[in-house]
Short mmCIF file of C-alpha atoms in Angstrom, two decimals:
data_model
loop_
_atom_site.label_atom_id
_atom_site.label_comp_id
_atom_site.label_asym_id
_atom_site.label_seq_id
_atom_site.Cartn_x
_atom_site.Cartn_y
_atom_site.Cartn_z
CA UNK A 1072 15.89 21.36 13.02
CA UNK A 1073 17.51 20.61 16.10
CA UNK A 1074 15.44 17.29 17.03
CA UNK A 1075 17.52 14.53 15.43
CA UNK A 1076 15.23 11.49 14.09
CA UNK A 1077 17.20 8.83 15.50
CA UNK A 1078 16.91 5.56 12.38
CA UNK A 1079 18.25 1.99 12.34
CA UNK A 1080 18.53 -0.74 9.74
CA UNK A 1081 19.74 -3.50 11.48
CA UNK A 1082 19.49 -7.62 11.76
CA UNK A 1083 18.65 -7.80 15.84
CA UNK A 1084 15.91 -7.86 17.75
CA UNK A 1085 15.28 -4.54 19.75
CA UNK A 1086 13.87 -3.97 23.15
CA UNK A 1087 11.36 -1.07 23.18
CA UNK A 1088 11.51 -0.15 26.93
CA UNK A 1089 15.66 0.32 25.62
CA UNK A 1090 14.49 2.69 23.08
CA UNK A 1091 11.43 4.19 25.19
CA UNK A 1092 14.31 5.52 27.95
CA UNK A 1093 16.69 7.05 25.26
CA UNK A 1094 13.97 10.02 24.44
CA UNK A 1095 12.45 10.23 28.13
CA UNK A 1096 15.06 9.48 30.19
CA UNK A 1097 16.41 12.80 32.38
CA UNK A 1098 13.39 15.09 30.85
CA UNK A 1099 10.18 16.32 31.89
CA UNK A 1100 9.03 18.04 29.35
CA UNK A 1101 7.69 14.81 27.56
CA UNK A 1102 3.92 13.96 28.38
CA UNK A 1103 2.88 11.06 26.03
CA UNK A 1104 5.10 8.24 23.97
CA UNK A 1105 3.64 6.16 20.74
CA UNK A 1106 5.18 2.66 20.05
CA UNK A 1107 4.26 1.11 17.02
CA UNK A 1108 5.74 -2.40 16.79
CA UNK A 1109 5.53 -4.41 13.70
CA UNK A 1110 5.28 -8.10 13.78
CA UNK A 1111 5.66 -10.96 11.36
CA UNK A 1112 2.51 -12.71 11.33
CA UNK A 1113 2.47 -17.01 10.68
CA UNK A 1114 -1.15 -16.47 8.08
CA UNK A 1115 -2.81 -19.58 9.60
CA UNK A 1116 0.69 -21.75 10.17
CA UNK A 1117 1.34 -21.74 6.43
CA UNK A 1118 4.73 -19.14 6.74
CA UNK A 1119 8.19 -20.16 7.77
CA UNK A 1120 9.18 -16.70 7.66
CA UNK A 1121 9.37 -13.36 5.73
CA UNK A 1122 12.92 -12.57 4.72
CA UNK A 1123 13.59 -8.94 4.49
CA UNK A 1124 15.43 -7.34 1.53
CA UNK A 1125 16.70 -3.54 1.76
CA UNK A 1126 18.70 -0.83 -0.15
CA UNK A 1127 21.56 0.29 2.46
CA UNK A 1128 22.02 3.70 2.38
CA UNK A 1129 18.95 4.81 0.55
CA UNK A 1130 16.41 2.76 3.20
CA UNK A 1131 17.91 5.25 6.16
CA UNK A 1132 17.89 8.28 4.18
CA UNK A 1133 14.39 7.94 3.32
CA UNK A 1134 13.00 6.80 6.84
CA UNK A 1135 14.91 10.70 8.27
CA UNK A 1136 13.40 12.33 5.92
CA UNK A 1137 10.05 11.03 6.51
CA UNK A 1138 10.80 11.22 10.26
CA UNK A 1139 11.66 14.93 10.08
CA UNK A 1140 8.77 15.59 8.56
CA UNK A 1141 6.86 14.09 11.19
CA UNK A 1142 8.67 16.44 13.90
CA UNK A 1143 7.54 19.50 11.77
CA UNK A 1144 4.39 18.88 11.38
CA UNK A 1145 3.45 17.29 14.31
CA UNK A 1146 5.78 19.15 16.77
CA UNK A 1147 7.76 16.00 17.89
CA UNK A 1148 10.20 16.16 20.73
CA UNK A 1149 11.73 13.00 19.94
CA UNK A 1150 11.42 9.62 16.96
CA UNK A 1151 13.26 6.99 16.43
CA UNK A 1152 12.79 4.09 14.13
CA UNK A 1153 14.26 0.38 13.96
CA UNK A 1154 13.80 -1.70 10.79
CA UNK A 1155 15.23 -5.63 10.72
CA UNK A 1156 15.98 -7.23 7.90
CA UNK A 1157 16.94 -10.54 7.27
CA UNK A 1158 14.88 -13.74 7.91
CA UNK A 1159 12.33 -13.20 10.67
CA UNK A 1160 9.97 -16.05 11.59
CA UNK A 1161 6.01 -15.93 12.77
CA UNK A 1162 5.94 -13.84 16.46
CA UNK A 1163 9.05 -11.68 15.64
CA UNK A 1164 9.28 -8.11 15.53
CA UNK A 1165 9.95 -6.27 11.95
CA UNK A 1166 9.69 -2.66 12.35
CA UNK A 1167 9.44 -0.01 15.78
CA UNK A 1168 8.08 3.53 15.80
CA UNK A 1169 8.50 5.29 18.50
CA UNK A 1170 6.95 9.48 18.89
CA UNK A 1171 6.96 11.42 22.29
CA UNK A 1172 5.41 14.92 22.47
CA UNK A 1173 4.02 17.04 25.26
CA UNK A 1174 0.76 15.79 24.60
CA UNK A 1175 -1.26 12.76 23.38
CA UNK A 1176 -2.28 13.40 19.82
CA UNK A 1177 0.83 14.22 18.13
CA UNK A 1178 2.61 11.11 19.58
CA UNK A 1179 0.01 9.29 17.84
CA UNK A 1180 -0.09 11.25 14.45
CA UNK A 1181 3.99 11.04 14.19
CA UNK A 1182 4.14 7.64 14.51
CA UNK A 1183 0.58 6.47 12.59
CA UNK A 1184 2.42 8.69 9.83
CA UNK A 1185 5.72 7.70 9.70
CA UNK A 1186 4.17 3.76 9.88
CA UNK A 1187 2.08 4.83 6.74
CA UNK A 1188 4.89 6.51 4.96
CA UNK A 1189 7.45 3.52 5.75
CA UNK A 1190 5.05 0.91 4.08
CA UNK A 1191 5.41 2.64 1.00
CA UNK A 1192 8.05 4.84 0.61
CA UNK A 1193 10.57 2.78 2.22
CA UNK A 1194 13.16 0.96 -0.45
CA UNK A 1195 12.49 -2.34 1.89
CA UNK A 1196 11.16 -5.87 -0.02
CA UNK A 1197 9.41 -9.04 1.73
CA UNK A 1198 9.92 -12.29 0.24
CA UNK A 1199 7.68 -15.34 1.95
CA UNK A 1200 8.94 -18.52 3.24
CA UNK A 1201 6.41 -21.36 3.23
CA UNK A 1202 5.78 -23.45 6.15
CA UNK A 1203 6.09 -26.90 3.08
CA UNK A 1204 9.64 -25.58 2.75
CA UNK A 1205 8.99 -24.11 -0.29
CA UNK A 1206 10.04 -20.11 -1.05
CA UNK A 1207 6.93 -18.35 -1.66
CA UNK A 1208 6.29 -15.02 -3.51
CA UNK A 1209 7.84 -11.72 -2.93
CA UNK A 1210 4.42 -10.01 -1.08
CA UNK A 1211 2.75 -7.89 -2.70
CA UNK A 1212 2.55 -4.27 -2.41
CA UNK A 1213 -0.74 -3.31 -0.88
CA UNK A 1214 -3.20 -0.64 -2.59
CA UNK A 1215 -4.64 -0.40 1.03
CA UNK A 1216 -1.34 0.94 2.23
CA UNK A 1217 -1.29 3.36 -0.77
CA UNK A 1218 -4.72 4.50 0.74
CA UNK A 1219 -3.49 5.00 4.03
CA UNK A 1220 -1.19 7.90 2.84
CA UNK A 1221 -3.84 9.95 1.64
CA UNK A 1222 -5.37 10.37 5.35
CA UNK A 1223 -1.90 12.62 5.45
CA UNK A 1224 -2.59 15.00 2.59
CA UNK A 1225 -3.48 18.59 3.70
CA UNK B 1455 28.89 6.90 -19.56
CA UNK B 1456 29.78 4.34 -17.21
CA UNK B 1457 27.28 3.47 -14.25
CA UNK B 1458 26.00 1.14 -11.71
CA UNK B 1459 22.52 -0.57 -11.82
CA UNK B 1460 20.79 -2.28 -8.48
CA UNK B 1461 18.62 -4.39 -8.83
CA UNK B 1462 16.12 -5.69 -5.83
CA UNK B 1463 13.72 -8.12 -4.65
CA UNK B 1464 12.22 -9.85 -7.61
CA UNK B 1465 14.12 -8.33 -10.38
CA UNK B 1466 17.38 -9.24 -8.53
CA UNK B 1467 16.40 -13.06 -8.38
CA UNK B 1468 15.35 -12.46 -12.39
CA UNK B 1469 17.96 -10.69 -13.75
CA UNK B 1470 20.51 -13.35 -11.44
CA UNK B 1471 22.73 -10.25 -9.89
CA UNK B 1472 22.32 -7.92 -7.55
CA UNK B 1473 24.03 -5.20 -9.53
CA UNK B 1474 26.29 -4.46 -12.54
CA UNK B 1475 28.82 -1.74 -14.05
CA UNK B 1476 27.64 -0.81 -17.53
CA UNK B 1477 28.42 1.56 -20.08
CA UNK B 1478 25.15 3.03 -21.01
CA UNK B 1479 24.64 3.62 -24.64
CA UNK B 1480 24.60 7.10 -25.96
CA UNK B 1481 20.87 6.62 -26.79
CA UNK B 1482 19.78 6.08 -23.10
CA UNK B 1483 18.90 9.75 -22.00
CA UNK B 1484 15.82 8.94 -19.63
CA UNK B 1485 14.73 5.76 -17.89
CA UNK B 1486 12.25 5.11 -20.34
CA UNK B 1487 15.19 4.83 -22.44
CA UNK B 1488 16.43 2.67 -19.95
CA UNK B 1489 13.24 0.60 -20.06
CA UNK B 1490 13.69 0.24 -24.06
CA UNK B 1491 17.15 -0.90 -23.88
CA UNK B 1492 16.59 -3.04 -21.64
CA UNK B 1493 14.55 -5.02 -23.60
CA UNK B 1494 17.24 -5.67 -26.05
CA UNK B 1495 19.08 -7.66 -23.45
CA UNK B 1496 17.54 -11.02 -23.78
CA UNK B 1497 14.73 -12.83 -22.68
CA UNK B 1498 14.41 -12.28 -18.83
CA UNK B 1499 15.36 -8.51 -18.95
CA UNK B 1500 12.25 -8.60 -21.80
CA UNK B 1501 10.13 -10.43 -19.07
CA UNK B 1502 10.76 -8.19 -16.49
CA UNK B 1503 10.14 -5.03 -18.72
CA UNK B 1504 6.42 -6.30 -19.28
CA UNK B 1505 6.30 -4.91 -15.78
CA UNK B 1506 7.61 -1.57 -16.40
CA UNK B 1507 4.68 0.58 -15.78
CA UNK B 1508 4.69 -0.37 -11.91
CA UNK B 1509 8.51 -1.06 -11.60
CA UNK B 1510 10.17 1.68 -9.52
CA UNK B 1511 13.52 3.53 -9.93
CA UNK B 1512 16.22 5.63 -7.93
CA UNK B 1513 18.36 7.59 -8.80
CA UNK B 1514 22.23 7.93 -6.71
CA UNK B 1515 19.29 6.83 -4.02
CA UNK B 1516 16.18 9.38 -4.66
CA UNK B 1517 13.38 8.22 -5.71
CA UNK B 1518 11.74 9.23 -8.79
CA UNK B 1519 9.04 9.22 -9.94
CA UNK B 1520 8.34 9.89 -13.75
CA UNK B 1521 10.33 7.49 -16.37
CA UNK B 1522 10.50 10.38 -18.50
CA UNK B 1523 13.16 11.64 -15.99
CA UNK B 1524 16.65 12.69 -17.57
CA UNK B 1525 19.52 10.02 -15.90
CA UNK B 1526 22.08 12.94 -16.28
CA UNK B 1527 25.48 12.10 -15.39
CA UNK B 1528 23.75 9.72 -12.39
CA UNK B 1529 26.85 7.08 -10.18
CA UNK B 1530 24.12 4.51 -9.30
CA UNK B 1531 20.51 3.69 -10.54
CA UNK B 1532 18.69 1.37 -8.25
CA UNK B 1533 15.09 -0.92 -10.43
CA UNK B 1534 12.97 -2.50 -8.48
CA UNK B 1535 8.96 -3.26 -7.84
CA UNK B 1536 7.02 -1.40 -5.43
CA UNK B 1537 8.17 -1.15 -1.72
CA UNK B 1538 6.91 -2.94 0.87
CA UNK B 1539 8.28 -2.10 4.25
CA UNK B 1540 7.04 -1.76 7.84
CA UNK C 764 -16.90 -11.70 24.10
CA UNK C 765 -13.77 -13.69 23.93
CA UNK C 766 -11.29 -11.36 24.51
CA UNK C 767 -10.85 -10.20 27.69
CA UNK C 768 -9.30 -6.59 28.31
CA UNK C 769 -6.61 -6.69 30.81
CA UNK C 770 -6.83 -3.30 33.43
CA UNK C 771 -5.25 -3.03 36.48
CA UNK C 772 -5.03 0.20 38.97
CA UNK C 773 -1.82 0.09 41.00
CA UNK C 774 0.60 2.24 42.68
CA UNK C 775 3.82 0.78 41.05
CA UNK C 776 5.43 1.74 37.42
CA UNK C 777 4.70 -1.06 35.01
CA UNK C 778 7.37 -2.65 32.57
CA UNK C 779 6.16 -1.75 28.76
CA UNK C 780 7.99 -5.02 27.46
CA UNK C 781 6.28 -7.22 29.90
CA UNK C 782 3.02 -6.22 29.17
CA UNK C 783 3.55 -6.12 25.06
CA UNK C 784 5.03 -9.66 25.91
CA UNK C 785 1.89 -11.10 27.94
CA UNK C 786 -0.25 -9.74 24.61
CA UNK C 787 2.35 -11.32 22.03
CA UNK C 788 4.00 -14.26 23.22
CA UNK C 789 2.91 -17.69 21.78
CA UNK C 790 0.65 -16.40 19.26
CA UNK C 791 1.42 -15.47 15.11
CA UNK C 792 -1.83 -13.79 14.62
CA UNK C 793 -0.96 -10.55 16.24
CA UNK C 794 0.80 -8.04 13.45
CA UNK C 795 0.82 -4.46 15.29
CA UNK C 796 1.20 -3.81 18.50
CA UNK C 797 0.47 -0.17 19.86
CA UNK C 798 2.08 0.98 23.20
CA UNK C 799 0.58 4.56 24.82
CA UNK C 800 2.11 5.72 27.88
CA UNK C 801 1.36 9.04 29.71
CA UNK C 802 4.16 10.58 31.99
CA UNK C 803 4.06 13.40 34.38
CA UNK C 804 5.14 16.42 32.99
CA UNK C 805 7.53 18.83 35.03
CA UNK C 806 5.68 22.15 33.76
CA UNK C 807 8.69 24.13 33.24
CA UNK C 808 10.56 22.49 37.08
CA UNK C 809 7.06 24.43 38.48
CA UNK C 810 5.67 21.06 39.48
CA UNK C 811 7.18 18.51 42.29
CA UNK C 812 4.27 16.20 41.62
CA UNK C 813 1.32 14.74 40.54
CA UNK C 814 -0.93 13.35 43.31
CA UNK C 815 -3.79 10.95 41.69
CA UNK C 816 -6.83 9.80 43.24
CA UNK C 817 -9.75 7.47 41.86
CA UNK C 818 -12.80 6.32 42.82
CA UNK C 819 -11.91 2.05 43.31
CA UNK C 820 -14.22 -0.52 41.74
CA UNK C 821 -15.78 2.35 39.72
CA UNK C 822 -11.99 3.35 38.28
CA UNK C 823 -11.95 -0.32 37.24
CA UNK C 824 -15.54 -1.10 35.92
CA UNK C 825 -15.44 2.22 33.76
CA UNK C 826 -12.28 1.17 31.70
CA UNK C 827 -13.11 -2.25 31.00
CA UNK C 828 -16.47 -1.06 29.35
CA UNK C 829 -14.92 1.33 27.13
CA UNK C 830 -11.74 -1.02 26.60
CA UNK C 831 -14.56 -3.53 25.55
CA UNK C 832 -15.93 -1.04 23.08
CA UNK C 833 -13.23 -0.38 21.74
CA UNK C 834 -12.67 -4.24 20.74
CA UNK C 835 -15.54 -4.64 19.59
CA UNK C 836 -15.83 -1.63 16.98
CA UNK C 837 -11.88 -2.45 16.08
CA UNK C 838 -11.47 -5.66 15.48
CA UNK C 839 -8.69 -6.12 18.53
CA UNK C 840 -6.93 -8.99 19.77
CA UNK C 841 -5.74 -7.92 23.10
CA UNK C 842 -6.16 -4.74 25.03
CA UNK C 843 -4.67 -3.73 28.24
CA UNK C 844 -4.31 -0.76 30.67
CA UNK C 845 -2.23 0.22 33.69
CA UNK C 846 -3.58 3.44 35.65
CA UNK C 847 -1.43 4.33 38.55
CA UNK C 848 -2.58 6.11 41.76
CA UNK C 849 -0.78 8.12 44.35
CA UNK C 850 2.02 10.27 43.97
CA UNK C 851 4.02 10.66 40.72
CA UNK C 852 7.02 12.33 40.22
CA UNK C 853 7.87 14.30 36.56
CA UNK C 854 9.20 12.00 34.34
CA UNK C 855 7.77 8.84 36.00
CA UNK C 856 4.96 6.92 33.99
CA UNK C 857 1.37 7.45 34.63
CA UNK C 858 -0.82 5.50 32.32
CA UNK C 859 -0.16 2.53 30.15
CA UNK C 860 -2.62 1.32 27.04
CA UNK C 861 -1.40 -1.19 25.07
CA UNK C 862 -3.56 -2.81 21.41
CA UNK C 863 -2.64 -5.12 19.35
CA UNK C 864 -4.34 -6.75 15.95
CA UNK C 865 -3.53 -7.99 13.16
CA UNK C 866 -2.88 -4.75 11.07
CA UNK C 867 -2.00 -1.77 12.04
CA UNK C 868 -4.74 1.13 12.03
CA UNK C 869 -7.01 -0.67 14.37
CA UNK C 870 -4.36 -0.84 16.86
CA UNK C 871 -3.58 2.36 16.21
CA UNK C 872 -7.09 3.40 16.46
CA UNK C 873 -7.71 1.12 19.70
CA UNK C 874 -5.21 2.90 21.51
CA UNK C 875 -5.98 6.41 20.69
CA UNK C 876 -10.24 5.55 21.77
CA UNK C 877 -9.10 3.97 25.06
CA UNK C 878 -7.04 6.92 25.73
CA UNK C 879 -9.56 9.55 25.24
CA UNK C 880 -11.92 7.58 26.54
CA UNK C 881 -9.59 7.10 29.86
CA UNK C 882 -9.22 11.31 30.21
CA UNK C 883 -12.49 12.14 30.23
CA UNK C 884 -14.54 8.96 32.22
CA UNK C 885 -12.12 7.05 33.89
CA UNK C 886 -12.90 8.61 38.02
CA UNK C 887 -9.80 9.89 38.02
CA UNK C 888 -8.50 13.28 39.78
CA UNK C 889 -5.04 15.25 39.86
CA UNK C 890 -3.69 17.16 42.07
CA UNK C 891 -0.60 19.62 41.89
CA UNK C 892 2.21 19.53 44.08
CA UNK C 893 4.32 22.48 43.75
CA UNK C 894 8.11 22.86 43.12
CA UNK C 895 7.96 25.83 45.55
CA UNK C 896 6.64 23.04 48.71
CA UNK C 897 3.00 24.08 48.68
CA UNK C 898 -0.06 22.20 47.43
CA UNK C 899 -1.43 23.41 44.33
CA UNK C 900 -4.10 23.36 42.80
CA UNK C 901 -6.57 20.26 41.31
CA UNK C 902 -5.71 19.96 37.60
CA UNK C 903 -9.19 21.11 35.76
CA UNK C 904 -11.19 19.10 33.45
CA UNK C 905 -10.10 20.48 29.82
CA UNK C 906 -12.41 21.11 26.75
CA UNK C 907 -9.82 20.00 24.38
CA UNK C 908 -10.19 16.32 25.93
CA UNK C 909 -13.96 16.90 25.41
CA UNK C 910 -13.54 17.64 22.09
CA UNK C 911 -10.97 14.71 21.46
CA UNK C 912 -14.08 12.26 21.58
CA UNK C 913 -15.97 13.65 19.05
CA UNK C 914 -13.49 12.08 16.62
CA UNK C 915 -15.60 8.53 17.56
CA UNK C 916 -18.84 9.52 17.15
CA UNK C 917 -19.96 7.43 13.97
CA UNK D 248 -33.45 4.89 53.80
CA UNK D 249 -29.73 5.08 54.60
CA UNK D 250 -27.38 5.91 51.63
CA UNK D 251 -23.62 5.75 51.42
CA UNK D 252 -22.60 9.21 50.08
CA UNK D 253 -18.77 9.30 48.88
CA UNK D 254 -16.58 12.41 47.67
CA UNK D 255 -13.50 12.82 46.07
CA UNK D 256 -11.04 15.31 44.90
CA UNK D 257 -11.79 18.72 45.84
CA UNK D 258 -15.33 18.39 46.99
CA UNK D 259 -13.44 15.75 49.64
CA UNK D 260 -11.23 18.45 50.53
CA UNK D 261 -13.92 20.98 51.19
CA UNK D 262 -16.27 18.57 52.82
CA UNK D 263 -13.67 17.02 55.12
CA UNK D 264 -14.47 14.17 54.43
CA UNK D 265 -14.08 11.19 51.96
CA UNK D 266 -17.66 9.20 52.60
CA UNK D 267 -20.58 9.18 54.87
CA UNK D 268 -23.73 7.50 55.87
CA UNK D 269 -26.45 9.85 55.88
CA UNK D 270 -30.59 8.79 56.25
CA UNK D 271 -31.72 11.12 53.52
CA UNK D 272 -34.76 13.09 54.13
CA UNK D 273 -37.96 12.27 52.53
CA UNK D 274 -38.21 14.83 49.97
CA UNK D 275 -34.64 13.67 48.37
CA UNK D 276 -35.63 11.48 45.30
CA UNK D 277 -33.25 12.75 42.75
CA UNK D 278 -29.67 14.27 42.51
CA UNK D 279 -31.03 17.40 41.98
CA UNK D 280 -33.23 17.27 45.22
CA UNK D 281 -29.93 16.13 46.72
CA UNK D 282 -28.13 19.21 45.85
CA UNK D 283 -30.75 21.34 47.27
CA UNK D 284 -30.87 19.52 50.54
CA UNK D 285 -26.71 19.97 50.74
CA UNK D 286 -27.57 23.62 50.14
CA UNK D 287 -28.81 23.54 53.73
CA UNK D 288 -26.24 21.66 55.72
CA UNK D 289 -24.15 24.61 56.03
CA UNK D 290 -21.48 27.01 54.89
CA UNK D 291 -19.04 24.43 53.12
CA UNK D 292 -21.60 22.30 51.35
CA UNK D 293 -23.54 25.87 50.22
CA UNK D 294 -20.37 26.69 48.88
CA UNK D 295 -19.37 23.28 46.82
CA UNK D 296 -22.80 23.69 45.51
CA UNK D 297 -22.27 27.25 43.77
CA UNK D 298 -20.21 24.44 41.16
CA UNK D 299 -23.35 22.46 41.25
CA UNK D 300 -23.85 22.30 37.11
CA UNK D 301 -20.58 20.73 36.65
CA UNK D 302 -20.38 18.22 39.81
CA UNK D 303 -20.22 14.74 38.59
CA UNK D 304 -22.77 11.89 40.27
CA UNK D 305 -22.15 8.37 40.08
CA UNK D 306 -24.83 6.30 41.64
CA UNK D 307 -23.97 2.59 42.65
CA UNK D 308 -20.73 3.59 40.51
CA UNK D 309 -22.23 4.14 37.52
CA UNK D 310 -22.23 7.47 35.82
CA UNK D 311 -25.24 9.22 35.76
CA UNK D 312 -25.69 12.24 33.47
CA UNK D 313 -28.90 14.02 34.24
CA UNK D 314 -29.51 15.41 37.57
CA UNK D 315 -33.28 14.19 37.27
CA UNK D 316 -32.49 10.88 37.98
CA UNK D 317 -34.06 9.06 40.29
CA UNK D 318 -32.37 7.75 43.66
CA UNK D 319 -34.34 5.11 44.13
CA UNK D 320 -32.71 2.15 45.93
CA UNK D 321 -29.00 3.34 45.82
CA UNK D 322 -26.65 2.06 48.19
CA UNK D 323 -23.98 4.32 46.90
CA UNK D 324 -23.69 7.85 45.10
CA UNK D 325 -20.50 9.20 44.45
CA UNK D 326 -20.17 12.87 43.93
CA UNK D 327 -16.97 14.55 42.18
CA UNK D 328 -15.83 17.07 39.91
CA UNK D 329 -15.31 16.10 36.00
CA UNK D 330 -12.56 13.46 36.28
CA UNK D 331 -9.09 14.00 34.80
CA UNK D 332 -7.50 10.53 34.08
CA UNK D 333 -4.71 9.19 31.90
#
C-alpha cells in the first residue's frame, strides 16, 4: 500500500484547515475531502469534562489498521486521524477524521467507517467529570455504536 | 513465566495500579485461566471478575477476542472494559 | 423552523475553520461536526479550469429548501453551504457543506443529502477550460449523480 | 403579455444571449408550446431545440418538471441544460 494513513494520539487541540492542506496541498487529483470532528458535549450543563484514557502504542496501531482498510476498500487517496486525550471540557474537540478521494462517496464512506470502527475498536476510555465537582462514571460503551459497524459488513 | 498486566479505565482505578510484573502460575494457560486466578487475589480482583464476560483483553497489544485464547509465551497483557473512543 | 441554514454564493475561497467555528462556538450541544468540500480536479494536467455559472436568487432559494429538508428529516443543529462562481483553478475549493448534531450519523447523513442534493438541483453549470488554451467543453449532467439520490427516497 | 426569458450555460452560448424580453404569441400557454414557437425563430434556436427532452425550465425560479405546465402569469422562465453543481 503506498497511501500512508497518517494517525495521532496526542493532548492538543488541532486545526482542521492544518490537516485539510497536508493531503490537498500541491495535487489535483483530489476531488472531495470528509472531516469528521468529534466534540465533547456539556449533557444539559451537568459535565465538567470527559477525561480521556488510552493504551499508547496499541491505540495507534489499531486506528492504521482500521485506516488502511478504509483506503482499500474505499479507494482513498489520503486519511489521517487525530485523537486527544486528556481532560477536555464541554465545546472541545475529541477526535478528527479526515478522507479525500477523487470523488464524493468514498470520502464519505472512509471516514463514516473509520468513525464507526474507532468508537469501538479503539483501546480509548471516557471517564465523566460532573459539573457538582464530583467524578462521574466511566461512560458506557454504547450497543448503538456496536450497531453502527454492521452497516460495514459485506 | 514472568509478564506484564495493564490494566485501564475502571479496572485500573479498582485494582489501584495501572500495571504490574507477575509471575504467572503454571496453571494459567488461557485467559480464562487468567480470569480464575484472578479471583483468588482478594476481594476487588473478585469484584471486578463478576464482570468478566464483557471485560476485554490484549494481547503484546492485539486484541482478542475469545478467553479461551492460549497466552503463550505473551511480554504484556492489557484487561480492560469495552472501548469507547471517538 | 428554528434553525436557520446558512448558504452563501460567492466568488472567494471560504476558510473551513471559520465556518465549523460560526456553527460551534458558544454552544455544548453540538457533538459531530461534518465538513464536505469539493475541489477542482486537474484531469490528468488536461484541465486549466473550471468556469461556473448559476442562475442568482434561484442558486440560492434551491439550496436552502433542500438544506431545510435535510434538517428536518435529520435532526440537525446547524447547516451551512458555500458555492463559489467564476473561475476555479485545480486544486482550489469549489463547494463547502458543513452539519453538525449532536451524534454523529445524522451529520454524517446531513452532509452527504445536501451534497447530492446540491449536484443535481442546485442551477449550477461547468464549463472546461483547457490546459492546451482552448475552451472546452460544458461538463455533462451524469447518471451516477442521478442515481446518488435514490439512496433518500424513504 | 411580456415575459422575461433567461438562458444559461450552453443554450446562452448558442443563443447569444443571456436574457430577453419577448411578448409571447398567443398560442404559447405551456413550455411545451414554447419550445415549438423557438422551433421557428430560426437556425440556432431550431438547433438548441433538437435537445429539447432534456432542457431544464424554471419558471419564476422554480423548477418545473413537466413540459405541460402552464405559463400562466410568469414574469420569468429560465431555460438551461440539467445543472451540474457542487
Amino acid at each position: 500500500m503506498s497511501i500512508k494513513p497518517d494517525i495521532r494520539i496526542q493532548q492538543e487541540d488541532f486545526d482542521i484547515n492544518a490537516e485539510i492542506k497536508k493531503l490537498t496541498q500541491g495535487r489535483t487529483d483530489v476531488g472531495a475531502v470528509v472531516t469528521f470532528s468529534g466534540l465533547c458535549r456539556g449533557e444539559g450543563d451537568t459535565l465538567s469534562a470527559l477525561e480521556l484514557e488510552h493504551y499508547p502504542g496499541m491505540a495507534e496501531a489499531e486506528i492504521i489498521r482500521i485506516a488502511e482498510q478504509g483506503i482499500e476498500r474505499f479507494g482513498l487517496l489520503g486519511i489521517s486521524a487525530i485523537h486527544r486525550y486528556g481532560k477536555i471540557e464541554p465545546g472541545e474537540n475529541i477526535v478528527l477524521v479526515i478522507a479525500t478521494s477523487p470523488h464524493r462517496q468514498a470520502s464519505f464512506d472512509g471516514a463514516n467507517f473509520l468513525m464507526d470502527f474507532l468508537k469501538t475498536r479503539a483501546p480509548f476510555w471516557k471517564k465523566e467529570h460532573l459539573a457538582t465537582g464530583k467524578e462521574g462514571d466511566w461512560v458506557d460503551a454504547k450497543d448503538a455504536d456496536d450497531d453502527a459497524l454492521h452497516k460495514w459488513e459485506e | 513465566m514472568t509478564v506484564k498486566l495493564v490494566y485501564f479505565a475502571w479496572l485500573r482505578e479498582r485494582f489501584g495500579m495501572g500495571e504490574e510484573q507477575i509471575d504467572l502460575p503454571v496453571t494459567v494457560k488461557t485467559i480464562s485461566d487468567l480470569f480464575d486466578w484472578f479471583e483468588t487475589r482478594g476481594e476487588e480482583f473478585e469484584a471486578v471478575m463478576e464482570h468478566r464476560k464483557i471485560i476485554q483483553v490484549a494481547i503484546d497489544q492485539e486484541h482478542v477476542q475469545d478467553q479461551a485464547t492460549l497466552i503463550g509465551d505473551a511480554k504484556e497483557i492489557a484487561i480492560f472494559p469495552p472501548m469507547t473512543g471517538g
